mmCIF file of C-alpha atoms in Angstrom:
data_model
loop_
_atom_site.group_PDB
_atom_site.id
_atom_site.type_symbol
_atom_site.label_atom_id
_atom_site.label_comp_id
_atom_site.label_asym_id
_atom_site.label_seq_id
_atom_site.Cartn_x
_atom_site.Cartn_y
_atom_site.Cartn_z
ATOM 1 C CA MET O 29 1.808 -23.009 94.159
ATOM 2 C CA ASP O 30 3.835 -24.379 97.194
ATOM 3 C CA ARG O 31 7.464 -24.362 96.581
ATOM 4 C CA ARG O 32 8.373 -25.732 100.149
ATOM 5 C CA PRO O 33 9.191 -29.149 98.653
ATOM 6 C CA GLN O 34 11.613 -28.041 96.072
ATOM 7 C CA GLN O 35 13.240 -25.595 98.858
ATOM 8 C CA ASP O 36 13.626 -28.593 101.086
ATOM 9 C CA ARG O 37 15.050 -30.697 98.320
ATOM 10 C CA ILE O 38 17.691 -27.945 97.786
ATOM 11 C CA ALA O 39 18.470 -27.751 101.319
ATOM 12 C CA GLN O 40 19.136 -31.491 101.524
ATOM 13 C CA GLY O 41 21.367 -31.369 98.418
ATOM 14 C CA LEU O 42 23.530 -28.628 99.771
ATOM 15 C CA LYS O 43 24.979 -31.132 102.086
ATOM 16 C CA ASP O 44 26.213 -33.047 99.074
ATOM 17 C CA LEU O 45 28.231 -30.085 97.371
ATOM 18 C CA SER O 46 31.892 -30.196 97.200
ATOM 19 C CA GLY O 47 34.060 -27.253 98.395
ATOM 20 C CA ARG O 48 34.564 -25.982 94.929
ATOM 21 C CA GLU O 49 30.848 -26.445 94.106
ATOM 22 C CA ARG O 50 30.113 -24.296 97.184
ATOM 23 C CA GLU O 51 32.449 -21.686 96.049
ATOM 24 C CA ILE O 52 30.794 -21.593 92.623
ATOM 25 C CA LEU O 53 27.167 -21.503 94.142
ATOM 26 C CA GLU O 54 28.398 -18.385 96.145
ATOM 27 C CA LEU O 55 29.558 -16.610 93.106
ATOM 28 C CA LEU O 56 26.461 -17.734 91.198
ATOM 29 C CA ALA O 57 24.157 -16.340 94.024
ATOM 30 C CA ASN O 58 25.917 -13.003 93.866
ATOM 31 C CA GLY O 59 24.924 -12.770 90.253
ATOM 32 C CA LEU O 60 28.044 -13.902 88.246
ATOM 33 C CA ASN O 61 27.768 -15.704 84.920
ATOM 34 C CA ASN O 62 29.834 -18.662 84.120
ATOM 35 C CA ARG O 63 32.502 -16.549 82.443
ATOM 36 C CA GLU O 64 32.876 -14.329 85.404
ATOM 37 C CA ILE O 65 32.989 -17.292 87.805
ATOM 38 C CA ALA O 66 35.754 -18.764 85.763
ATOM 39 C CA ALA O 67 37.690 -15.460 85.802
ATOM 40 C CA ALA O 68 37.248 -15.042 89.554
ATOM 41 C CA LEU O 69 38.399 -18.648 90.225
ATOM 42 C CA TYR O 70 41.094 -18.887 87.527
ATOM 43 C CA ILE O 71 39.463 -21.869 85.937
ATOM 44 C CA SER O 72 37.867 -22.347 82.441
ATOM 45 C CA PRO O 73 34.425 -21.546 81.615
ATOM 46 C CA HIS O 74 33.786 -25.118 80.639
ATOM 47 C CA THR O 75 34.979 -26.289 84.044
ATOM 48 C CA VAL O 76 32.477 -23.993 85.676
ATOM 49 C CA LYS O 77 29.704 -25.307 83.396
ATOM 50 C CA ASN O 78 30.452 -28.764 84.551
ATOM 51 C CA HIS O 79 30.405 -27.756 88.148
ATOM 52 C CA VAL O 80 27.006 -25.780 87.658
ATOM 53 C CA SER O 81 25.624 -28.759 86.206
ATOM 54 C CA SER O 82 26.568 -31.024 89.043
ATOM 55 C CA ILE O 83 25.132 -28.489 91.355
ATOM 56 C CA TYR O 84 21.788 -28.597 89.589
ATOM 57 C CA ARG O 85 21.923 -32.496 89.622
ATOM 58 C CA LYS O 86 22.668 -32.441 93.318
ATOM 59 C CA LEU O 87 20.058 -29.825 94.373
ATOM 60 C CA GLY O 88 17.393 -31.411 91.961
ATOM 61 C CA ALA O 89 16.751 -28.247 90.292
ATOM 62 C CA ASP O 90 17.738 -26.464 87.032
ATOM 63 C CA ASP O 91 16.623 -22.830 87.717
ATOM 64 C CA ARG O 92 19.736 -20.796 88.328
ATOM 65 C CA THR O 93 17.743 -17.883 90.045
ATOM 66 C CA ARG O 94 15.813 -20.356 92.211
ATOM 67 C CA ILE O 95 19.027 -22.159 93.419
ATOM 68 C CA ALA O 96 20.606 -18.730 94.034
ATOM 69 C CA VAL O 97 17.684 -17.358 96.160
ATOM 70 C CA THR O 98 17.238 -20.409 98.093
ATOM 71 C CA ALA O 99 20.973 -20.769 98.881
ATOM 72 C CA LEU O 100 20.811 -17.117 100.191
ATOM 73 C CA ARG O 101 17.678 -17.714 102.236
ATOM 74 C CA LEU O 102 19.228 -20.795 103.781
ATOM 75 C CA GLY O 103 22.488 -19.064 104.476
ATOM 76 C CA ALA O 104 24.560 -21.427 102.227
ATOM 77 C CA ALA O 105 25.657 -18.285 100.158
ATOM 78 C CA HIS O 106 26.029 -14.755 101.126
ATOM 79 C CA LEU O 107 25.975 -11.463 99.191
ATOM 80 C CA ARG O 108 29.381 -10.053 98.926
ATOM 81 C CA ASP O 109 30.320 -6.434 98.375
ATOM 82 C CA ASP O 110 33.813 -7.440 96.532
ATOM 83 C CA LEU O 111 31.910 -8.754 93.705
ATOM 84 C CA VAL O 112 30.523 -7.034 90.841
ATOM 85 C CA PRO O 113 28.802 -8.876 87.973
ATOM 86 C CA CYS O 114 30.085 -7.318 84.568
ATOM 87 C CA GLY O 115 27.198 -5.695 82.859
ATOM 88 C CA PRO O 116 26.529 -2.433 81.095
ATOM 89 C CA GLY O 117 29.331 0.007 82.179
ATOM 90 C CA THR O 118 31.263 -2.532 84.283
ATOM 91 C CA THR O 119 34.339 -4.383 83.412
ATOM 92 C CA ALA O 120 35.889 -5.833 86.685
ATOM 93 C CA LEU O 121 35.078 -8.144 89.462
#
């Protein structure tokens, strides 16, 4: 299956993201869930959900993993050592 058209669509849509959406995309690409993103940015989880929905719409995709991987591949997001998603045995960002 050729995924290039979807990657191209995501690359084009990245240009339309607001600054806050870019921040959220960076955190999303680092594996944080909506609750963790909200805590990191001092906003409500509902606001994060709205921003993520807007990101999906602008990028023409609704697969969180595909968006994250494509953003990393295209350099629109970078892996950060200062972020640790909460999971079994972790409690802090």
